[in-house]
Amino acid sequence: MLWILLLLLILVVFGFGFTMQALWWVAAVLLVVWIVGFAMRGRGGGGRRYGHGRR
């Protein structure tokens, strides 16, 4: 009985570690997508927004 509980505990800890590693990768990918989207929006919309009133 003790061995089964120990094995379950090891599996839970291993699964939690794997999940945390996967979440770090997801967070890194989302950060890169956000930065690229922010750069593209700033580059594309900046000229139209600031240049409109200076004709």
Tab-separated table of C-alpha atoms in Angstrom:
chain	number	residue	atom	x	y	z
A	1	MET	CA	0.000	0.000	0.000
A	2	LEU	CA	2.830	2.397	0.828
A	3	TRP	CA	4.548	1.668	-2.494
A	4	ILE	CA	1.395	2.526	-4.423
A	5	LEU	CA	1.054	5.858	-2.620
A	6	LEU	CA	4.724	6.617	-3.215
A	7	LEU	CA	4.376	5.769	-6.915
A	8	LEU	CA	1.298	7.979	-7.210
A	9	LEU	CA	3.122	10.822	-5.473
A	10	ILE	CA	6.070	10.486	-7.866
A	11	LEU	CA	3.726	10.505	-10.865
A	12	VAL	CA	1.915	13.600	-9.593
A	13	VAL	CA	5.178	15.470	-8.971
A	14	PHE	CA	6.545	14.436	-12.379
A	15	GLY	CA	3.297	15.469	-14.088
A	16	PHE	CA	3.290	18.802	-12.276
A	17	GLY	CA	6.879	19.447	-13.341
A	18	PHE	CA	6.087	18.579	-16.947
A	19	THR	CA	3.014	20.814	-16.861
A	20	MET	CA	5.001	23.728	-15.480
A	21	GLN	CA	7.632	23.262	-18.192
A	22	ALA	CA	4.921	23.238	-20.874
A	23	LEU	CA	3.317	26.358	-19.386
A	24	TRP	CA	6.672	28.164	-19.500
A	25	TRP	CA	6.950	27.338	-23.228
A	26	VAL	CA	3.383	28.531	-23.855
A	27	ALA	CA	4.088	31.765	-21.972
A	28	ALA	CA	7.275	32.340	-23.990
A	29	VAL	CA	5.463	31.796	-27.305
A	30	LEU	CA	2.628	34.128	-26.300
A	31	LEU	CA	5.144	36.790	-25.272
A	32	VAL	CA	6.876	36.598	-28.663
A	33	VAL	CA	3.528	36.790	-30.487
A	34	TRP	CA	2.510	39.794	-28.382
A	35	ILE	CA	5.800	41.601	-29.056
A	36	VAL	CA	5.582	40.949	-32.811
A	37	GLY	CA	1.951	42.087	-32.891
A	38	PHE	CA	2.801	45.217	-30.915
A	39	ALA	CA	5.681	46.032	-33.280
A	40	MET	CA	3.563	45.486	-36.390
A	41	ARG	CA	0.664	47.561	-35.016
A	42	GLY	CA	3.026	50.375	-34.021
A	43	ARG	CA	4.742	50.393	-37.391
A	44	GLY	CA	1.574	50.122	-39.498
A	45	GLY	CA	-0.774	52.385	-37.535
A	46	GLY	CA	1.752	54.985	-36.393
A	47	GLY	CA	2.089	56.816	-39.707
A	48	ARG	CA	-1.632	57.094	-40.322
A	49	ARG	CA	-2.447	58.193	-36.799
A	50	TYR	CA	0.179	60.921	-36.477
A	51	GLY	CA	0.253	62.026	-40.128
A	52	HIS	CA	-3.485	62.636	-40.438
A	53	GLY	CA	-3.622	66.019	-38.733
A	54	ARG	CA	-0.507	67.525	-40.361
A	55	ARG	CA	-1.705	68.056	-43.928
